[in-house]
PDB file of C-alpha atoms in Angstrom:
ATOM      1  CA  UNK X   1       0.043   0.056  -0.245  1.00 40.00           C
ATOM      2  CA  UNK X   2       1.245   3.606  -1.034  1.00 42.00           C
ATOM      3  CA  UNK X   3       1.844   6.385   1.637  1.00 47.00           C
ATOM      4  CA  UNK X   4      -0.307   8.394  -0.540  1.00 48.00           C
ATOM      5  CA  UNK X   5      -3.320   5.714  -0.080  1.00 68.00           C
ATOM      6  CA  UNK X   6      -5.545   6.214   2.605  1.00 87.00           C
ATOM      7  CA  UNK X   7      -4.770   3.581   5.923  1.00 94.00           C
ATOM      8  CA  UNK X   8      -7.067   0.771   6.529  1.00 97.00           C
ATOM      9  CA  UNK X   9      -8.461   0.126  10.030  1.00 97.00           C
ATOM     10  CA  UNK X  10      -7.834  -2.840  11.956  1.00 98.00           C
ATOM     11  CA  UNK X  11      -8.280  -4.613  14.905  1.00 98.00           C
ATOM     12  CA  UNK X  12      -6.168  -6.558  17.360  1.00 98.00           C
ATOM     13  CA  UNK X  13      -7.386  -9.839  17.455  1.00 98.00           C
ATOM     14  CA  UNK X  14      -5.037 -11.331  19.475  1.00 98.00           C
ATOM     15  CA  UNK X  15      -4.679 -11.015  23.521  1.00 98.00           C
ATOM     16  CA  UNK X  16      -1.756  -8.547  22.950  1.00 97.00           C
ATOM     17  CA  UNK X  17       0.417  -7.537  20.126  1.00 98.00           C
ATOM     18  CA  UNK X  18       3.658  -6.349  19.907  1.00 98.00           C
ATOM     19  CA  UNK X  19       4.458  -2.921  18.369  1.00 98.00           C
ATOM     20  CA  UNK X  20       8.035  -2.957  17.134  1.00 98.00           C
ATOM     21  CA  UNK X  21      10.352  -0.166  16.149  1.00 97.00           C
ATOM     22  CA  UNK X  22      11.267  -1.959  12.864  1.00 98.00           C
ATOM     23  CA  UNK X  23       9.619  -4.884  11.178  1.00 98.00           C
ATOM     24  CA  UNK X  24      11.485  -7.871  12.694  1.00 97.00           C
ATOM     25  CA  UNK X  25      10.923 -10.390  15.420  1.00 96.00           C
ATOM     26  CA  UNK X  26      13.886  -9.322  17.167  1.00 97.00           C
ATOM     27  CA  UNK X  27      13.379  -5.853  16.883  1.00 98.00           C
ATOM     28  CA  UNK X  28      12.998  -3.370  19.837  1.00 98.00           C
ATOM     29  CA  UNK X  29       9.594  -3.896  21.694  1.00 98.00           C
ATOM     30  CA  UNK X  30       8.006  -0.207  21.508  1.00 98.00           C
ATOM     31  CA  UNK X  31       4.755  -0.637  23.053  1.00 98.00           C
ATOM     32  CA  UNK X  32       1.766  -3.387  23.017  1.00 98.00           C
ATOM     33  CA  UNK X  33      -1.402  -3.122  21.471  1.00 98.00           C
ATOM     34  CA  UNK X  34      -4.296  -5.003  23.371  1.00 98.00           C
ATOM     35  CA  UNK X  35      -7.058  -6.955  22.267  1.00 98.00           C
ATOM     36  CA  UNK X  36      -9.973  -4.627  20.733  1.00 98.00           C
ATOM     37  CA  UNK X  37      -7.934  -1.896  20.247  1.00 98.00           C
ATOM     38  CA  UNK X  38      -7.783  -0.544  16.579  1.00 97.00           C
ATOM     39  CA  UNK X  39      -4.889   0.573  14.400  1.00 98.00           C
ATOM     40  CA  UNK X  40      -4.895   2.679  10.981  1.00 98.00           C
ATOM     41  CA  UNK X  41      -2.421   0.580   8.767  1.00 98.00           C
ATOM     42  CA  UNK X  42      -0.718   1.850   5.856  1.00 97.00           C
ATOM     43  CA  UNK X  43       0.868  -1.015   4.401  1.00 96.00           C
ATOM     44  CA  UNK X  44       1.606  -4.482   4.727  1.00 97.00           C
ATOM     45  CA  UNK X  45       4.766  -5.927   3.996  1.00 96.00           C
ATOM     46  CA  UNK X  46       5.488  -9.230   2.013  1.00 96.00           C
ATOM     47  CA  UNK X  47       7.045 -10.646   5.036  1.00 97.00           C
ATOM     48  CA  UNK X  48       3.825 -10.030   7.010  1.00 98.00           C
ATOM     49  CA  UNK X  49       4.259  -7.006   8.952  1.00 98.00           C
ATOM     50  CA  UNK X  50       1.694  -3.873   9.379  1.00 98.00           C
ATOM     51  CA  UNK X  51       3.063  -0.576   9.379  1.00 98.00           C
ATOM     52  CA  UNK X  52       0.454   1.417  11.274  1.00 97.00           C
ATOM     53  CA  UNK X  53      -0.568   3.799  14.082  1.00 98.00           C
ATOM     54  CA  UNK X  54      -2.585   2.892  17.453  1.00 98.00           C
ATOM     55  CA  UNK X  55      -5.459   4.516  17.778  1.00 96.00           C
ATOM     56  CA  UNK X  56      -5.453   4.895  21.577  1.00 93.00           C
ATOM     57  CA  UNK X  57      -2.327   7.091  21.703  1.00 95.00           C
ATOM     58  CA  UNK X  58      -1.256   7.506  18.232  1.00 96.00           C
ATOM     59  CA  UNK X  59       2.195   5.314  18.755  1.00 96.00           C
ATOM     60  CA  UNK X  60       3.614   4.083  15.243  1.00 97.00           C
ATOM     61  CA  UNK X  61       5.638   1.593  14.471  1.00 98.00           C
ATOM     62  CA  UNK X  62       5.399  -2.127  12.985  1.00 98.00           C
ATOM     63  CA  UNK X  63       2.791  -4.882  13.946  1.00 98.00           C
ATOM     64  CA  UNK X  64       2.584  -8.836  13.081  1.00 98.00           C
ATOM     65  CA  UNK X  65      -0.097  -8.806  10.376  1.00 98.00           C
ATOM     66  CA  UNK X  66      -1.305 -12.098  11.734  1.00 98.00           C
ATOM     67  CA  UNK X  67      -2.081 -10.110  15.132  1.00 98.00           C
ATOM     68  CA  UNK X  68      -4.817  -7.928  13.105  1.00 98.00           C
ATOM     69  CA  UNK X  69      -8.221  -8.521  11.511  1.00 98.00           C
ATOM     70  CA  UNK X  70     -10.889  -6.423  10.122  1.00 97.00           C
ATOM     71  CA  UNK X  71     -12.980  -4.460  12.687  1.00 96.00           C
ATOM     72  CA  UNK X  72     -15.937  -6.924  14.103  1.00 94.00           C
ATOM     73  CA  UNK X  73     -18.455  -5.246  16.314  1.00 96.00           C
ATOM     74  CA  UNK X  74     -17.586  -2.488  18.529  1.00 96.00           C
ATOM     75  CA  UNK X  75     -16.548  -3.150  22.170  1.00 97.00           C
ATOM     76  CA  UNK X  76     -18.985  -3.253  24.592  1.00 98.00           C
ATOM     77  CA  UNK X  77     -17.126  -4.468  27.504  1.00 98.00           C
ATOM     78  CA  UNK X  78     -13.477  -4.459  28.987  1.00 98.00           C
ATOM     79  CA  UNK X  79     -11.072  -6.681  31.141  1.00 98.00           C
ATOM     80  CA  UNK X  80     -10.902  -5.111  34.770  1.00 98.00           C
ATOM     81  CA  UNK X  81      -8.897  -8.445  36.151  1.00 97.00           C
ATOM     82  CA  UNK X  82      -5.282  -8.586  35.500  1.00 97.00           C
ATOM     83  CA  UNK X  83      -5.651 -11.370  33.487  1.00 97.00           C
ATOM     84  CA  UNK X  84      -8.718 -13.581  32.874  1.00 98.00           C
ATOM     85  CA  UNK X  85      -9.272 -16.575  30.624  1.00 98.00           C
ATOM     86  CA  UNK X  86     -11.667 -17.138  27.802  1.00 98.00           C
ATOM     87  CA  UNK X  87     -13.730 -20.651  27.460  1.00 98.00           C
ATOM     88  CA  UNK X  88     -15.096 -22.461  24.886  1.00 98.00           C
ATOM     89  CA  UNK X  89     -18.201 -22.742  26.675  1.00 98.00           C
ATOM     90  CA  UNK X  90     -19.766 -22.323  29.995  1.00 98.00           C
ATOM     91  CA  UNK X  91     -17.570 -24.015  32.228  1.00 97.00           C
ATOM     92  CA  UNK X  92     -13.884 -23.318  34.117  1.00 97.00           C
ATOM     93  CA  UNK X  93     -13.474 -27.180  33.757  1.00 98.00           C
ATOM     94  CA  UNK X  94     -13.070 -26.729  29.716  1.00 98.00           C
ATOM     95  CA  UNK X  95      -9.332 -25.682  28.385  1.00 98.00           C
ATOM     96  CA  UNK X  96      -9.102 -22.084  27.943  1.00 98.00           C
ATOM     97  CA  UNK X  97      -8.583 -20.812  24.646  1.00 97.00           C
ATOM     98  CA  UNK X  98      -7.345 -17.697  25.542  1.00 97.00           C
ATOM     99  CA  UNK X  99      -5.813 -15.534  28.194  1.00 98.00           C
ATOM    100  CA  UNK X 100      -6.455 -11.426  28.146  1.00 98.00           C
ATOM    101  CA  UNK X 101      -4.769  -8.682  30.129  1.00 98.00           C
ATOM    102  CA  UNK X 102      -6.715  -5.785  31.794  1.00 98.00           C
ATOM    103  CA  UNK X 103      -7.374  -3.421  29.270  1.00 98.00           C
ATOM    104  CA  UNK X 104      -8.484  -5.684  26.565  1.00 98.00           C
ATOM    105  CA  UNK X 105     -12.011  -4.615  24.814  1.00 98.00           C
ATOM    106  CA  UNK X 106     -14.625  -7.041  23.822  1.00 98.00           C
ATOM    107  CA  UNK X 107     -18.040  -6.863  22.306  1.00 98.00           C
ATOM    108  CA  UNK X 108     -20.604  -9.002  24.649  1.00 98.00           C
ATOM    109  CA  UNK X 109     -23.178 -10.184  22.998  1.00 98.00           C
ATOM    110  CA  UNK X 110     -25.226 -11.989  25.996  1.00 97.00           C
ATOM    111  CA  UNK X 111     -24.940 -13.285  29.296  1.00 97.00           C
ATOM    112  CA  UNK X 112     -25.204 -17.247  30.277  1.00 97.00           C
ATOM    113  CA  UNK X 113     -25.329 -18.059  34.167  1.00 97.00           C
ATOM    114  CA  UNK X 114     -22.090 -16.372  35.814  1.00 97.00           C
ATOM    115  CA  UNK X 115     -20.182 -16.090  31.815  1.00 98.00           C
ATOM    116  CA  UNK X 116     -20.339 -13.055  29.528  1.00 98.00           C
ATOM    117  CA  UNK X 117     -20.641 -14.623  26.188  1.00 98.00           C
ATOM    118  CA  UNK X 118     -18.535 -12.753  23.438  1.00 98.00           C
ATOM    119  CA  UNK X 119     -19.986 -12.252  19.620  1.00 95.00           C
ATOM    120  CA  UNK X 120     -17.253 -14.333  18.578  1.00 94.00           C
ATOM    121  CA  UNK X 121     -18.780 -17.145  21.210  1.00 97.00           C
ATOM    122  CA  UNK X 122     -16.151 -17.134  23.974  1.00 98.00           C
ATOM    123  CA  UNK X 123     -17.223 -17.242  27.650  1.00 98.00           C
ATOM    124  CA  UNK X 124     -15.715 -15.234  30.047  1.00 98.00           C
ATOM    125  CA  UNK X 125     -16.200 -14.806  33.784  1.00 98.00           C
ATOM    126  CA  UNK X 126     -18.392 -11.777  33.828  1.00 98.00           C
ATOM    127  CA  UNK X 127     -17.243 -10.468  37.156  1.00 98.00           C
ATOM    128  CA  UNK X 128     -13.673 -10.228  35.385  1.00 98.00           C
ATOM    129  CA  UNK X 129     -15.514  -7.282  32.686  1.00 98.00           C
ATOM    130  CA  UNK X 130     -17.306  -3.869  33.107  1.00 98.00           C
ATOM    131  CA  UNK X 131     -18.884  -1.787  30.717  1.00 98.00           C
ATOM    132  CA  UNK X 132     -16.413   0.006  28.183  1.00 97.00           C
ATOM    133  CA  UNK X 133     -17.563   3.494  30.205  1.00 96.00           C
ATOM    134  CA  UNK X 134     -17.324   2.467  33.507  1.00 97.00           C
ATOM    135  CA  UNK X 135     -14.066   3.388  34.875  1.00 97.00           C
ATOM    136  CA  UNK X 136     -11.764   2.632  38.022  1.00 96.00           C
ATOM    137  CA  UNK X 137     -11.885   5.716  40.759  1.00 95.00           C
ATOM    138  CA  UNK X 138      -8.341   5.278  41.779  1.00 96.00           C
ATOM    139  CA  UNK X 139      -5.256   4.527  39.557  1.00 97.00           C
ATOM    140  CA  UNK X 140      -2.938   3.948  42.112  1.00 98.00           C
ATOM    141  CA  UNK X 141      -4.635   0.981  43.295  1.00 97.00           C
ATOM    142  CA  UNK X 142      -5.157  -0.075  39.718  1.00 98.00           C
ATOM    143  CA  UNK X 143      -1.264   0.073  39.250  1.00 98.00           C
ATOM    144  CA  UNK X 144      -0.767  -1.754  42.747  1.00 98.00           C
ATOM    145  CA  UNK X 145      -2.220  -4.857  41.561  1.00 97.00           C
ATOM    146  CA  UNK X 146       0.564  -5.453  39.292  1.00 98.00           C
ATOM    147  CA  UNK X 147       3.332  -5.132  42.070  1.00 98.00           C
ATOM    148  CA  UNK X 148       5.831  -8.342  41.342  1.00 98.00           C
ATOM    149  CA  UNK X 149       5.071  -8.672  37.454  1.00 98.00           C
ATOM    150  CA  UNK X 150       8.090  -8.633  35.502  1.00 98.00           C
ATOM    151  CA  UNK X 151       9.686  -5.655  34.106  1.00 98.00           C
ATOM    152  CA  UNK X 152       9.596  -5.532  30.257  1.00 98.00           C
ATOM    153  CA  UNK X 153      10.947  -2.751  28.117  1.00 98.00           C
ATOM    154  CA  UNK X 154       7.490  -1.683  26.079  1.00 98.00           C
ATOM    155  CA  UNK X 155       5.500  -4.004  27.796  1.00 98.00           C
ATOM    156  CA  UNK X 156       1.674  -3.167  29.016  1.00 98.00           C
ATOM    157  CA  UNK X 157       0.480  -6.352  30.772  1.00 98.00           C
ATOM    158  CA  UNK X 158       0.908  -8.440  33.701  1.00 98.00           C
ATOM    159  CA  UNK X 159       3.272 -10.890  31.824  1.00 98.00           C
ATOM    160  CA  UNK X 160       5.468  -7.786  31.818  1.00 98.00           C
ATOM    161  CA  UNK X 161       5.815  -4.207  31.410  1.00 98.00           C
ATOM    162  CA  UNK X 162       7.980  -0.814  31.919  1.00 98.00           C
ATOM    163  CA  UNK X 163       7.505   2.303  33.560  1.00 98.00           C
ATOM    164  CA  UNK X 164       5.382   4.545  31.401  1.00 98.00           C
ATOM    165  CA  UNK X 165       3.563   1.159  30.349  1.00 98.00           C
ATOM    166  CA  UNK X 166       2.217   0.976  33.907  1.00 98.00           C
ATOM    167  CA  UNK X 167       1.413   4.626  34.089  1.00 98.00           C
ATOM    168  CA  UNK X 168      -0.434   4.395  30.935  1.00 98.00           C
ATOM    169  CA  UNK X 169      -2.728   1.397  31.818  1.00 98.00           C
ATOM    170  CA  UNK X 170      -3.368   2.441  35.407  1.00 98.00           C
ATOM    171  CA  UNK X 171      -4.546   5.869  33.976  1.00 97.00           C
ATOM    172  CA  UNK X 172      -6.379   4.363  31.274  1.00 96.00           C
ATOM    173  CA  UNK X 173      -8.340   2.240  33.526  1.00 97.00           C
ATOM    174  CA  UNK X 174      -9.427   5.499  35.027  1.00 96.00           C
ATOM    175  CA  UNK X 175     -10.464   6.848  31.660  1.00 95.00           C
ATOM    176  CA  UNK X 176      -7.691   9.372  32.211  1.00 95.00           C
ATOM    177  CA  UNK X 177      -5.926   9.800  28.714  1.00 94.00           C
ATOM    178  CA  UNK X 178      -1.841   9.409  28.895  1.00 96.00           C
ATOM    179  CA  UNK X 179       0.523   9.150  26.213  1.00 97.00           C
ATOM    180  CA  UNK X 180       3.244   6.303  26.353  1.00 97.00           C
ATOM    181  CA  UNK X 181       6.543   7.037  26.778  1.00 97.00           C
ATOM    182  CA  UNK X 182       8.043   9.560  29.789  1.00 97.00           C
ATOM    183  CA  UNK X 183       9.350  12.140  27.488  1.00 97.00           C
ATOM    184  CA  UNK X 184       5.320  13.143  26.580  1.00 97.00           C
ATOM    185  CA  UNK X 185       3.923  12.200  29.517  1.00 97.00           C
ATOM    186  CA  UNK X 186       5.881  14.393  31.626  1.00 97.00           C
ATOM    187  CA  UNK X 187       4.426  17.671  30.028  1.00 96.00           C
ATOM    188  CA  UNK X 188       0.913  16.237  29.568  1.00 95.00           C
ATOM    189  CA  UNK X 189       0.374  16.851  33.232  1.00 95.00           C
ATOM    190  CA  UNK X 190       0.066  19.994  35.350  1.00 94.00           C
ATOM    191  CA  UNK X 191       3.144  20.323  37.984  1.00 94.00           C
ATOM    192  CA  UNK X 192       2.022  18.738  41.171  1.00 91.00           C
ATOM    193  CA  UNK X 193       1.165  21.311  44.076  1.00 89.00           C
ATOM    194  CA  UNK X 194       2.818  19.209  46.421  1.00 84.00           C
ATOM    195  CA  UNK X 195       6.545  20.056  46.941  1.00 82.00           C
ATOM    196  CA  UNK X 196       8.776  16.683  46.516  1.00 84.00           C
ATOM    197  CA  UNK X 197       9.289  16.090  50.243  1.00 83.00           C
ATOM    198  CA  UNK X 198       5.538  16.200  50.556  1.00 88.00           C
ATOM    199  CA  UNK X 199       4.137  14.185  47.725  1.00 90.00           C
ATOM    200  CA  UNK X 200       0.488  13.179  47.428  1.00 94.00           C
ATOM    201  CA  UNK X 201      -0.776   9.515  46.531  1.00 96.00           C
ATOM    202  CA  UNK X 202      -1.051   9.784  42.713  1.00 96.00           C
ATOM    203  CA  UNK X 203       1.663  12.111  42.098  1.00 97.00           C
ATOM    204  CA  UNK X 204       3.850  10.997  39.435  1.00 97.00           C
ATOM    205  CA  UNK X 205       7.756  11.628  39.863  1.00 97.00           C
ATOM    206  CA  UNK X 206       9.600  11.994  36.679  1.00 97.00           C
ATOM    207  CA  UNK X 207      13.503  11.394  36.006  1.00 98.00           C
ATOM    208  CA  UNK X 208      14.830  11.460  32.529  1.00 97.00           C
ATOM    209  CA  UNK X 209      13.735   8.252  30.979  1.00 97.00           C
ATOM    210  CA  UNK X 210      11.683   7.130  34.268  1.00 98.00           C
ATOM    211  CA  UNK X 211       8.171   7.775  36.178  1.00 98.00           C
ATOM    212  CA  UNK X 212       7.259   6.389  39.354  1.00 98.00           C
ATOM    213  CA  UNK X 213       3.986   6.705  41.110  1.00 98.00           C
ATOM    214  CA  UNK X 214       3.660   8.042  44.637  1.00 98.00           C
ATOM    215  CA  UNK X 215       1.057   5.476  46.899  1.00 97.00           C
ATOM    216  CA  UNK X 216       1.836   7.494  50.232  1.00 96.00           C
ATOM    217  CA  UNK X 217       3.923  10.161  52.010  1.00 93.00           C
ATOM    218  CA  UNK X 218       6.671   7.687  51.820  1.00 95.00           C
ATOM    219  CA  UNK X 219       6.723   5.208  49.360  1.00 97.00           C
ATOM    220  CA  UNK X 220       6.370   5.243  45.450  1.00 98.00           C
ATOM    221  CA  UNK X 221       5.557   2.218  42.875  1.00 98.00           C
ATOM    222  CA  UNK X 222       7.282   1.675  39.466  1.00 98.00           C
ATOM    223  CA  UNK X 223       8.368  -0.868  37.095  1.00 98.00           C
ATOM    224  CA  UNK X 224      11.970  -0.642  37.323  1.00 98.00           C
ATOM    225  CA  UNK X 225      15.004  -2.280  35.695  1.00 96.00           C
ATOM    226  CA  UNK X 226      16.680  -2.479  39.423  1.00 97.00           C
ATOM    227  CA  UNK X 227      14.160  -4.555  40.713  1.00 97.00           C
ATOM    228  CA  UNK X 228      13.265  -6.018  37.331  1.00 98.00           C
ATOM    229  CA  UNK X 229       9.805  -6.027  38.500  1.00 98.00           C
ATOM    230  CA  UNK X 230       7.131  -3.751  39.539  1.00 98.00           C
ATOM    231  CA  UNK X 231       8.282  -2.844  43.262  1.00 98.00           C
ATOM    232  CA  UNK X 232       7.077  -0.300  46.065  1.00 98.00           C
ATOM    233  CA  UNK X 233      10.081   1.420  47.296  1.00 97.00           C
ATOM    234  CA  UNK X 234      10.346   4.021  50.002  1.00 97.00           C
ATOM    235  CA  UNK X 235      10.602   7.447  48.070  1.00 97.00           C
ATOM    236  CA  UNK X 236      13.934   9.056  49.821  1.00 95.00           C
ATOM    237  CA  UNK X 237      15.670   5.721  49.021  1.00 96.00           C
ATOM    238  CA  UNK X 238      14.552   5.407  45.299  1.00 97.00           C
ATOM    239  CA  UNK X 239      15.575   9.126  44.655  1.00 96.00           C
ATOM    240  CA  UNK X 240      18.616   8.607  46.389  1.00 97.00           C
ATOM    241  CA  UNK X 241      19.656   5.233  44.345  1.00 97.00           C
ATOM    242  CA  UNK X 242      18.930   7.052  41.218  1.00 97.00           C
ATOM    243  CA  UNK X 243      20.738  10.093  41.749  1.00 96.00           C
ATOM    244  CA  UNK X 244      23.456   7.768  42.745  1.00 96.00           C
ATOM    245  CA  UNK X 245      23.340   6.748  39.046  1.00 94.00           C
ATOM    246  CA  UNK X 246      23.827  10.123  37.582  1.00 96.00           C
ATOM    247  CA  UNK X 247      20.152  10.929  37.056  1.00 96.00           C
ATOM    248  CA  UNK X 248      17.978  13.453  39.279  1.00 97.00           C
ATOM    249  CA  UNK X 249      14.028  13.963  39.953  1.00 97.00           C
ATOM    250  CA  UNK X 250      13.134  16.331  37.051  1.00 97.00           C
ATOM    251  CA  UNK X 251       9.401  17.187  37.968  1.00 96.00           C
ATOM    252  CA  UNK X 252       6.443  15.734  40.110  1.00 96.00           C
ATOM    253  CA  UNK X 253       3.160  15.946  37.854  1.00 96.00           C
ATOM    254  CA  UNK X 254      -0.256  15.815  39.005  1.00 93.00           C
ATOM    255  CA  UNK X 255      -2.358  13.187  36.484  1.00 90.00           C
ATOM    256  CA  UNK X 256      -5.804  13.942  35.449  1.00 70.00           C
ATOM    257  CA  UNK X 257      -5.022  17.721  35.205  1.00 53.00           C
ATOM    258  CA  UNK X 258      -3.967  19.384  31.619  1.00 48.00           C
ATOM    259  CA  UNK X 259      -0.584  21.058  31.839  1.00 46.00           C
TER     260      UNK X 259
END
């Protein structure tokens, strides 16, 4: 497809799809697209890579074309569990056919007992879903669910995620738009009125290339390469440890308020 042609809209059909920096399976993972998200695809290479732009945050890169499909019914619900299983029938004893991450979007056709049934015929625990327009109210609590999840550059699920991915997913669960990368996240939100020595729950602490979420007056939460996981850490210790690596805090921001 030539660049001058109008892009075609596709939907992520797999649980999650890697968006890579180049059309190669060993290229850097820049971010992930979750089931039900849509992307504008500009071209599909002979090698099976779709060059496109994600609808949710405008991120551009290369997705496996095999992970995409023509848009199906408009999603009606989203996953609120860290990970939920899709079964081929109304029984948790059946072998699951798919495992979906928090934030995945689905078109639900009907209910059957304790299950929600997708338009494609999959059965999910209804308690793991909410209507698409229902949002969480505490993004810090959402982020806390990921404690112990492994660190993965470019990741956005409980199988692995990075610092800015954690922030984007947690804020997204609360209906707060958030860019993908720290250098865009930082200027997107207003400066916090609380000084660094008295941060408030929900403040975002930024360093060059890193971001953490304040839990309370003494601790923060972040996906980081030091712990190689999402971890809770004393604020003072984190600041000192990162400063010892030659990096100082650049700002403290308050999400939910435009800069």
